[in-house]
Short mmCIF file of C-alpha atoms and ligand atoms in Angstrom, two decimals:
data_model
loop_
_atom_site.label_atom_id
_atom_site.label_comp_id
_atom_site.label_asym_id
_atom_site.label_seq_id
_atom_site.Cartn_x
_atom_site.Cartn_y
_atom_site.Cartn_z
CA UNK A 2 -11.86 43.28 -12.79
CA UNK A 3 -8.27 44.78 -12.63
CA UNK A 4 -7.49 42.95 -9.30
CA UNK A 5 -9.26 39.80 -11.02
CA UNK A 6 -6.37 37.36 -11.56
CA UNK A 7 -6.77 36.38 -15.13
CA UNK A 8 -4.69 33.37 -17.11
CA UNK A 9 -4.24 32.82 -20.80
CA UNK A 10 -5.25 29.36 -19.92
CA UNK A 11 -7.21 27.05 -18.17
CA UNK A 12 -5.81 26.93 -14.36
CA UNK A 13 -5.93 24.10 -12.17
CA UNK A 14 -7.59 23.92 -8.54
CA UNK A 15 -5.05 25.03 -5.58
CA UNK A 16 -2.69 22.84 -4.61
CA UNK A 17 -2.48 20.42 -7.77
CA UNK A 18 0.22 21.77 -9.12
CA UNK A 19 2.11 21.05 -6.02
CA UNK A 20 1.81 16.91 -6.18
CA UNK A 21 4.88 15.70 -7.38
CA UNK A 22 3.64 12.70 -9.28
CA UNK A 23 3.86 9.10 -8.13
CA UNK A 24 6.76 6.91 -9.91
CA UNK A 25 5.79 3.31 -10.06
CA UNK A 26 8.85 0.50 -9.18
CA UNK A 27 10.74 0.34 -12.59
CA UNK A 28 9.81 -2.35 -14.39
CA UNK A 29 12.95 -2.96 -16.81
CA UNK A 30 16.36 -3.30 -16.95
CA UNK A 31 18.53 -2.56 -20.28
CA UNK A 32 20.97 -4.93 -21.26
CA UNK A 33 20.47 -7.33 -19.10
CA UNK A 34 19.46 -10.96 -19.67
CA UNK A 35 16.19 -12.00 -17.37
CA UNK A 36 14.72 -9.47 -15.51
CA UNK A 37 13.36 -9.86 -11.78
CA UNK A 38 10.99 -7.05 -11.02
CA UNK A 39 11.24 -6.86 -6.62
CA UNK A 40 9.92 -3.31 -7.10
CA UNK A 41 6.31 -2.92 -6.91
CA UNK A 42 5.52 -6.21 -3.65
CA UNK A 43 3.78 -7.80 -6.20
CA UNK A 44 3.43 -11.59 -5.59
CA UNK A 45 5.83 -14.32 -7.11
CA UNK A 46 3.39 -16.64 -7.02
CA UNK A 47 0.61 -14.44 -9.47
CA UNK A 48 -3.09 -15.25 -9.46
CA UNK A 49 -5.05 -17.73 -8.83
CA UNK A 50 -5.81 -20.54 -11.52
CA UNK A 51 -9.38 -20.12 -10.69
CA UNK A 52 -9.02 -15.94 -11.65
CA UNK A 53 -7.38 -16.72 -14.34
CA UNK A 54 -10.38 -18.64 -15.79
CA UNK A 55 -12.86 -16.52 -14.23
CA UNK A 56 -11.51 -13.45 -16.11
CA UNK A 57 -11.09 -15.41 -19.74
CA UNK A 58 -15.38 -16.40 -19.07
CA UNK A 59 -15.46 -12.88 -18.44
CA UNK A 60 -14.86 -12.01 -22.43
CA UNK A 61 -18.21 -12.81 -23.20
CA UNK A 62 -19.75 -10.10 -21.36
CA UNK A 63 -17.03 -7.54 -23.08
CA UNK A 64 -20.35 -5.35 -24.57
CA UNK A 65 -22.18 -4.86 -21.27
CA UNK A 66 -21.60 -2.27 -18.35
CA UNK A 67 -20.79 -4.12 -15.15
CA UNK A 68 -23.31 -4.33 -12.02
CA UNK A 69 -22.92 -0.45 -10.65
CA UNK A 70 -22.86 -2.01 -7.01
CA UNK A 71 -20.63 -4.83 -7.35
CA UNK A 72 -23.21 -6.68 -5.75
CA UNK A 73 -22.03 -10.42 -6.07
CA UNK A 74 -18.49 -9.55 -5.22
CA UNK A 75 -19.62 -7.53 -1.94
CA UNK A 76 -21.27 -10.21 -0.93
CA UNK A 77 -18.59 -12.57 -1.88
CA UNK A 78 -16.48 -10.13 0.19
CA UNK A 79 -18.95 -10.22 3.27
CA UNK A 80 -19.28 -13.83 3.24
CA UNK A 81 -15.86 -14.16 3.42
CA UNK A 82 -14.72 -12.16 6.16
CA UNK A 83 -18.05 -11.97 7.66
CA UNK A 84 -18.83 -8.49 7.28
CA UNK A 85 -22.30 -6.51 6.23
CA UNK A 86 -22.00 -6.15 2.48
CA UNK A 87 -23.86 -3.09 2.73
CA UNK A 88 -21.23 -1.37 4.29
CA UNK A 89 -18.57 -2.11 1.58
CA UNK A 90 -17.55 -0.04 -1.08
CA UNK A 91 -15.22 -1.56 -4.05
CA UNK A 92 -13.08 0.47 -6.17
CA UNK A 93 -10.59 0.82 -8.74
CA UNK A 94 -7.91 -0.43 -6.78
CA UNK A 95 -7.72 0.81 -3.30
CA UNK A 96 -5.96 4.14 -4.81
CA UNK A 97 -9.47 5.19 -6.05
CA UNK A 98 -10.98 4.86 -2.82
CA UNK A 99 -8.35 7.22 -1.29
CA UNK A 100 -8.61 9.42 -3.64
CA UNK A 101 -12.84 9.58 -3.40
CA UNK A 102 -12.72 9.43 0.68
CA UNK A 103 -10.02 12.53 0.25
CA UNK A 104 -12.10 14.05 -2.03
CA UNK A 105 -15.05 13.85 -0.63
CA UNK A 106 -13.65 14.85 3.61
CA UNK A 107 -10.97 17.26 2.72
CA UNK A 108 -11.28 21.15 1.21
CA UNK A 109 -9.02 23.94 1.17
CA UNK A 110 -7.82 24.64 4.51
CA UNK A 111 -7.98 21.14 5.97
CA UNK A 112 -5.50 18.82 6.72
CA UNK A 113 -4.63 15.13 6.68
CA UNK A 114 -1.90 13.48 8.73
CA UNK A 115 0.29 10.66 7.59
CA UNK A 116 3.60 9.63 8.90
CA UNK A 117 7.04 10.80 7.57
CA UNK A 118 7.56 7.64 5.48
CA UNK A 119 4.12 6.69 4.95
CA UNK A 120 2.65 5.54 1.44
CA UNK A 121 3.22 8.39 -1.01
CA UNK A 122 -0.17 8.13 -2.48
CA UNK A 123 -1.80 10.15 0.99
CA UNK A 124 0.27 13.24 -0.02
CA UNK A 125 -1.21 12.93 -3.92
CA UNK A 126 -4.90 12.71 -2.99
CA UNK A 127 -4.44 15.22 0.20
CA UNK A 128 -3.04 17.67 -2.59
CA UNK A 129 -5.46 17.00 -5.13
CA UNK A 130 -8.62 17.70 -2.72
CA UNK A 131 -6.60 21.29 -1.75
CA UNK A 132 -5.69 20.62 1.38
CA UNK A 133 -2.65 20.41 3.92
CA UNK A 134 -0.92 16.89 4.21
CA UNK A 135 0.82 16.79 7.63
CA UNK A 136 3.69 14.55 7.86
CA UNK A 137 4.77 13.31 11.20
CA UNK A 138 8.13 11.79 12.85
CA UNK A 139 8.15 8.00 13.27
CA UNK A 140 9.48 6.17 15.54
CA UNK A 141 12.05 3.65 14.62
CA UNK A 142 10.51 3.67 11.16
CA UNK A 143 6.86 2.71 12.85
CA UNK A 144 4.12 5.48 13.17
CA UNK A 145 4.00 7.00 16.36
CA UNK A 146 0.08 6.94 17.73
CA UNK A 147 1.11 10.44 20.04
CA UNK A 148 2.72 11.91 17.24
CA UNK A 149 -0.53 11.84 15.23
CA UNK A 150 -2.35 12.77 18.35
CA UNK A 151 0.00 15.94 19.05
CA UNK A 152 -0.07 16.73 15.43
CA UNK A 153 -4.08 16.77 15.49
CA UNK A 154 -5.44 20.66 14.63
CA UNK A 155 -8.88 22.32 14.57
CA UNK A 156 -7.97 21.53 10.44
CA UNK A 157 -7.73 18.02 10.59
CA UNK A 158 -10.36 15.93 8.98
CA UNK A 159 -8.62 12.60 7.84
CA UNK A 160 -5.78 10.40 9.84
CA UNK A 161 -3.79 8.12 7.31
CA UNK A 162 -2.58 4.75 8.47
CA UNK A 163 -1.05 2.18 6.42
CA UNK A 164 -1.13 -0.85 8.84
CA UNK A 165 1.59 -2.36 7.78
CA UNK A 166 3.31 0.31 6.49
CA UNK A 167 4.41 0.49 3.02
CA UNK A 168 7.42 0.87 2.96
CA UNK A 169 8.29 0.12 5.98
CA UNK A 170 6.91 -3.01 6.75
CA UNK A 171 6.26 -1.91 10.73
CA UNK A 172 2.60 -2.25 11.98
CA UNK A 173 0.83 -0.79 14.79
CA UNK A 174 -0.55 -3.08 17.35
CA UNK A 175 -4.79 -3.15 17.30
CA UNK A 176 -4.37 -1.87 21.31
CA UNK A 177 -2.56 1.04 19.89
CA UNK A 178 -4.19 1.79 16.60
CA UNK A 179 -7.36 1.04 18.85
CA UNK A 180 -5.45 3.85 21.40
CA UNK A 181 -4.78 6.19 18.53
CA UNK A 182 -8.84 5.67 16.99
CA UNK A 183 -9.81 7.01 20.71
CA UNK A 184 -8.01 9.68 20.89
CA UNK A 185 -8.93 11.33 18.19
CA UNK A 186 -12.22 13.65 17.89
CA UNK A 187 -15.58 12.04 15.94
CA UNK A 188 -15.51 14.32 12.99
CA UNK A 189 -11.79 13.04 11.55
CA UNK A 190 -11.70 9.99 9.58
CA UNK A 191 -9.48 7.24 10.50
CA UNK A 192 -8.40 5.76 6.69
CA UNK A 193 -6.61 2.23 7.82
CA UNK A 194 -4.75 1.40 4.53
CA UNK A 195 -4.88 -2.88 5.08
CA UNK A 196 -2.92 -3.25 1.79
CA UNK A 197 -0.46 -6.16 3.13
CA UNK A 198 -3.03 -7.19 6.47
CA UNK A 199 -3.26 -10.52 4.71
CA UNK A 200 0.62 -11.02 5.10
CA UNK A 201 0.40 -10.47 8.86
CA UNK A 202 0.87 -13.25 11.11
CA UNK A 203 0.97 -11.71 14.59
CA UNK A 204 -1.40 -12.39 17.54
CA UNK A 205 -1.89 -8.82 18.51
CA UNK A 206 -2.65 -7.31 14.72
CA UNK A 207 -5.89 -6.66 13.27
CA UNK A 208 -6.60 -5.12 10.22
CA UNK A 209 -9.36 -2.88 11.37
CA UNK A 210 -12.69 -4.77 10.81
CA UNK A 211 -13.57 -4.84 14.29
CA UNK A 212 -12.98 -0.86 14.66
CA UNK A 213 -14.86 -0.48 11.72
CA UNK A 214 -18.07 -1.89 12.74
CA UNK A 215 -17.98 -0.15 16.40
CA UNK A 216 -17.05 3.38 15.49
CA UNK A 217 -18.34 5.94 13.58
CA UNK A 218 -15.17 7.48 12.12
CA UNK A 219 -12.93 4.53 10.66
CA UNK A 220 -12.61 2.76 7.03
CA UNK A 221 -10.33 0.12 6.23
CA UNK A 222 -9.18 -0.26 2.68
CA UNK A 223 -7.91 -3.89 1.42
CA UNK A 224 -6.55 -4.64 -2.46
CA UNK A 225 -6.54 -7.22 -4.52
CA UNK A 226 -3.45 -6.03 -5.56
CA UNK A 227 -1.10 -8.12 -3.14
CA UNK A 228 -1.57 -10.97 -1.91
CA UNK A 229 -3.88 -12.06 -4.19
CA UNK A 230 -2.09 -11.22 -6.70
CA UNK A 231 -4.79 -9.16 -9.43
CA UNK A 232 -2.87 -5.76 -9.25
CA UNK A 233 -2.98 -5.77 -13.30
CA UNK A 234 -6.92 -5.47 -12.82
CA UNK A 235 -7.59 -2.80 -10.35
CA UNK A 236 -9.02 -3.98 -7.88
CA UNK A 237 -10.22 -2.87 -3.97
CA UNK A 238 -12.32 -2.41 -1.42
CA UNK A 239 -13.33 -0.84 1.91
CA UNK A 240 -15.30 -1.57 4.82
CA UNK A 241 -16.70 1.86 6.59
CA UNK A 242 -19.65 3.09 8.39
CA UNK A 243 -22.94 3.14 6.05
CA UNK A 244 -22.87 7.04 6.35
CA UNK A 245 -18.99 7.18 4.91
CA UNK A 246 -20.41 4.49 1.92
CA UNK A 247 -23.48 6.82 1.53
CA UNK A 248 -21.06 9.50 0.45
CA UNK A 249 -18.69 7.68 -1.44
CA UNK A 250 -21.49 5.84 -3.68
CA UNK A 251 -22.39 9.42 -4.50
CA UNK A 252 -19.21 10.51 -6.16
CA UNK A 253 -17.38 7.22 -7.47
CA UNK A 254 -17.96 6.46 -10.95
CA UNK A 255 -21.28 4.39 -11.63
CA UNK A 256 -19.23 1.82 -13.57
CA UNK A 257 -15.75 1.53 -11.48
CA UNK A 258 -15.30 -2.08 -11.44
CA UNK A 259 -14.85 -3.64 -14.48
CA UNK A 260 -16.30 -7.42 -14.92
CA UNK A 261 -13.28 -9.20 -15.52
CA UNK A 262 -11.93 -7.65 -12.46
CA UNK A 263 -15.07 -8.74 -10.10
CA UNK A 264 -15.00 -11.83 -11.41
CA UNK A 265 -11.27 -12.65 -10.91
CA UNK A 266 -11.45 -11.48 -7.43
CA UNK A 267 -14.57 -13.57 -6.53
CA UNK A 268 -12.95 -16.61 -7.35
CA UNK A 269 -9.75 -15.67 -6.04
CA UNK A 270 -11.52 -14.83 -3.04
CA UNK A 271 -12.23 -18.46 -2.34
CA UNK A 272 -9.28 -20.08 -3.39
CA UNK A 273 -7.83 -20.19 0.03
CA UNK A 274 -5.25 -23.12 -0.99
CA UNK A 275 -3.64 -20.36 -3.22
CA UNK A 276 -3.54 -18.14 -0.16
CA UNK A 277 -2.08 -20.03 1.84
CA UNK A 278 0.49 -21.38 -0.23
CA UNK A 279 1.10 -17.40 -1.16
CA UNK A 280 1.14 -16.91 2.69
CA UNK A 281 3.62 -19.96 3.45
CA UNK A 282 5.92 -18.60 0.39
CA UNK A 283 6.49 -14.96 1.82
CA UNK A 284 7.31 -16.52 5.32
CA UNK A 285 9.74 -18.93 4.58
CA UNK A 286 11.76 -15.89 1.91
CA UNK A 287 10.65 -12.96 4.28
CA UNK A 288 12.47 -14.63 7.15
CA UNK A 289 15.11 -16.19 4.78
CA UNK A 290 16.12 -13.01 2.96
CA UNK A 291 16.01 -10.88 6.39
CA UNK A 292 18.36 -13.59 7.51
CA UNK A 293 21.09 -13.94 4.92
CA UNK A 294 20.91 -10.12 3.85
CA UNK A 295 21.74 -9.00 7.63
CA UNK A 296 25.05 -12.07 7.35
CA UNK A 297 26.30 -9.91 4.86
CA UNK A 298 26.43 -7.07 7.42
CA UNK A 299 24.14 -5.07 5.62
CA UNK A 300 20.68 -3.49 8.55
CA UNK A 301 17.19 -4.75 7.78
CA UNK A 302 14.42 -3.25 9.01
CA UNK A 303 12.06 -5.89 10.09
CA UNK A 304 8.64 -6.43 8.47
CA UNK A 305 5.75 -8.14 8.62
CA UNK A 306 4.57 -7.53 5.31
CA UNK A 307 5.88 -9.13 1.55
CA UNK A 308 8.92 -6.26 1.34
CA UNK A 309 11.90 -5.21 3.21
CA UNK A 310 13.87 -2.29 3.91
CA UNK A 311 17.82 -2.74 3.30
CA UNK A 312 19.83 -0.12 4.36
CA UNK A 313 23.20 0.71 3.16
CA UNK A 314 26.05 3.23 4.57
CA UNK A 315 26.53 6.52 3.39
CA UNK A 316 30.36 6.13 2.13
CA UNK A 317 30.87 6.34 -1.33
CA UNK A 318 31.03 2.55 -3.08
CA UNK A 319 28.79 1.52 -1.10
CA UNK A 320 25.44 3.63 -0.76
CA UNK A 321 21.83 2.48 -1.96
CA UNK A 322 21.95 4.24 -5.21
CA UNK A 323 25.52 2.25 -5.83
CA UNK A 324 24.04 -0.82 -4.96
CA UNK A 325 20.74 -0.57 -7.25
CA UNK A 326 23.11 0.39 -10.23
CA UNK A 327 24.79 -3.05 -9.42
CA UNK A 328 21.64 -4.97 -8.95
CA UNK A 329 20.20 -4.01 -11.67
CA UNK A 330 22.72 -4.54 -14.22
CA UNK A 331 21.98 -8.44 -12.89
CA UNK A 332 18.66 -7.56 -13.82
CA UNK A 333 17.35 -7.08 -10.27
CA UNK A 334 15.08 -4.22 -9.74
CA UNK A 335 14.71 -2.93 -6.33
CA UNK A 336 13.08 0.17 -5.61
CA UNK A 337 15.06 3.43 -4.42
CA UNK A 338 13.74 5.33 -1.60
CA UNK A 339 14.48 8.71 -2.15
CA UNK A 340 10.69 9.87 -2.50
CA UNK A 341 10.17 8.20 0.68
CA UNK A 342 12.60 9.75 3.08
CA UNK A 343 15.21 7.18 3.29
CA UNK A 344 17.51 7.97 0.70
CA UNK A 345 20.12 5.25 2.50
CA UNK A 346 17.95 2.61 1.67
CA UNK A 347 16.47 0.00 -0.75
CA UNK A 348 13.12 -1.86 -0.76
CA UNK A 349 13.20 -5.05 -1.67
CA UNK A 350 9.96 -7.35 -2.72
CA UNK A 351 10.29 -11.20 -1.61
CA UNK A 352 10.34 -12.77 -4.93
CA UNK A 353 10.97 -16.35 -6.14
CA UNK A 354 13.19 -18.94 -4.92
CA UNK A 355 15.56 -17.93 -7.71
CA UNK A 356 14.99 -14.77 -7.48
CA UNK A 357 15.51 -14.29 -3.81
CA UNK A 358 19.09 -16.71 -4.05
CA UNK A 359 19.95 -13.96 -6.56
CA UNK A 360 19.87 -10.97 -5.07
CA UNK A 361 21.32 -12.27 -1.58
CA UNK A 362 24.60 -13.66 -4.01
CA UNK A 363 24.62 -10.33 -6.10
CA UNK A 364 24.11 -8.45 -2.50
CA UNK A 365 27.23 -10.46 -0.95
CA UNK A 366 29.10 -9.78 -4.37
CA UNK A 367 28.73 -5.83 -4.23
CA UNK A 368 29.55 -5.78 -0.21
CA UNK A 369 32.77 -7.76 -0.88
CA UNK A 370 33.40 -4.98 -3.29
CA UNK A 371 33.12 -2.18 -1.76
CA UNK A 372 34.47 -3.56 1.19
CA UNK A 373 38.11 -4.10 -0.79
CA UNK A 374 38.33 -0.77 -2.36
C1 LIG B 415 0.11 -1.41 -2.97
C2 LIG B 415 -0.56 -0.59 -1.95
C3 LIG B 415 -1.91 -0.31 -2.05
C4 LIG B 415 -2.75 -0.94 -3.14
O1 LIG B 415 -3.12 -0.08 -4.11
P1 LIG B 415 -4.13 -0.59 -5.24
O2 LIG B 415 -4.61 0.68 -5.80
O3 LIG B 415 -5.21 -1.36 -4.54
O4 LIG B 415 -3.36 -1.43 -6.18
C5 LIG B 415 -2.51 0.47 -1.10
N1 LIG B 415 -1.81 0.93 -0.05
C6 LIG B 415 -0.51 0.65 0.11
C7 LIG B 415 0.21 1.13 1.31
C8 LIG B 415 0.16 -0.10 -0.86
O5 LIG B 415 1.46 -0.35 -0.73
#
């Protein structure tokens, strides 16, 4: 008893107390007149019309649990990609998935790899199963398939890729994510995080399905969140071996989809003019704002997703923290990167028309300015 470690309260598992917790894109800016939130890659263009209306039908049904197994909307899912609705799992957003396949692979002494500015949620749900997140050097701000290979231990259970990256907006190849999958031993789990793969329009990507369904050891996980633009619902899915769903429809919450939410991503599932219009939006003001931000002098990182990296120099006047205070008293919110790594930088979701004309004008205003003093 005397070497018993006793606490005058309850004590949390190992390794929780060590998350440092996630801080969302600001959504508000004081004093200013309208407000443009480019902070969180949601999409200008919102919903569908047709999940709109599917989640105000879904009101009736307030009183009654959901279907546990999301059957409709797995199938709605398998139709439309052409998968096996038995081997997908929908969640809470994608972030609940994460946190269940982390949960349910990693334990004390294990460890996950994700890259040095990967998505900030791997860290959180590495930490919060008690286990070792390994970060590793990119390359150019894309993730570096060696790297992960080299950093691979006798510990390592679960390999973290967002493909794209968020928030880097670099992908991997499929040959080299399909390079990386190989080289890695059966027992770790390959999580592909396909978050933006629907804003991809490059002949040698792939979002994972096809690695899914001939291995043993990868899950892709997709949102609603994005592209189709339900993020206020909670809303995602993966596609993994049946052994990997076995598990995770043993832990998750019997009830983790709400109605409204399956309904609205059903219909939104099938409203392909929407996507495509969505689609045709962030290419034209992707390519636009990569264009007219780098006129101004100013490095973009290139991306294939719905965001993009700014970067700014170091000297005083004229450094990513100055330029956010000056955005934002135009009420445009960007998102800092400090968290990330890349404290000389800004992320910046493609927005509206008049959003996107606004922050290249307030951008060119706050270069000329620091350029003169
Ligand atoms: C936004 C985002 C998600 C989506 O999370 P949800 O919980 O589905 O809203 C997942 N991964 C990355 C890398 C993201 O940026």
């Amino acid at each position: 008893m005397a070497n018993e470690k006793m606490s005058n309260r309850p004590t949390p598992q190992p390794g929780i107390l060590e998350i440092e917790a996630y801080v969302g894109g600001r959504a508000g800016a004081e004093g200013a007149g309208k407000v443009f939130k480019l902070s969180a890659n949601e999409t200008p263009l919102g919903a569908s019309p047709s999940a709109k209306e599917a989640f105000m039908a879904a009101a009736d049904a307030m009183a009654l649990y959901p279907d546990g197994g999301a059957d409709e909307l797995r199938q709605a899912i398998a139709s439309r990609y052409g998968l096996n609705a038995g081997r997908i799992v929908c969640g809470a957003g994608s972030d609940e998935l994460l946190h269940l396949l982390a949960q349910a692979y990693l334990g004390e002494g294990d460890e996950a790899i994700s890259t040095e500015h990967g998505f900030l949620v791997y860290p959180i749900v590495t930490k919060a199963a008690g286990a070792k997140i390994v970060q590793v050097r990119e390359k150019n701000l894309r993730a570096d398939g060696d790297a992960i290979l080299a950093a691979v231990t006798p510990k390592t259970k679960i390999v973290f890729l967002a493909n794209p990256n968020n928030p880097t907006g670099s992908y991997l190849p499929a040959d080299e994510v399909r390079r990386l999958q190989a080289g890695l031993r059966p027992d770790i789990l390959l999580i592909i995080d396909a978050a933006y793969s629907e804003y991809v329009s490059r002949n040698d990507y792939e979002a994972g399905i096809e690695l899914v369904a001939t291995s043993e050891n990868v899950v892709m996980t997709r949102t609603f969140s994005k592209i189709y633009g339900l993020a206020a619902l909670r809303l995602g899915w993966m596609y993994a071996p049946a052994h990997v769903c076995d598990v995770i429809n043993r832990i998750r919450g019997p009830f983790n989809v709400s109605i409204p939410a399956m309904k609205a991503g059903i219909a939104s599932l099938f409203d392909t003019a929407h996507l495509e219009k969505s689609r045709a939006h962030n290419d034209k003001w992707l390519a636009w704002l990569t264009e007219e931000i780098s006129k101004l002098g100013l490095d973009v990182a290139p991306s294939v997703a719905n965001f993009l990296l700014i970067h700014f120099p170091p000297q005083a006047g004229q450094t990513a923290k100055d330029a956010d205070a000056f955005l934002i008293k135009r009420g445009l919110i960007l998102r800092q990167m400090v968290s990330y790594g890349l404290p000389e930088y800004l992320r910046l979701s493609v927005g509206s028309e008049e959003a996107n004309r606004l922050v290249v004008a307030a951008l060119a205003e706050f270069v000329g300015k620091a350029r003169a003093s």
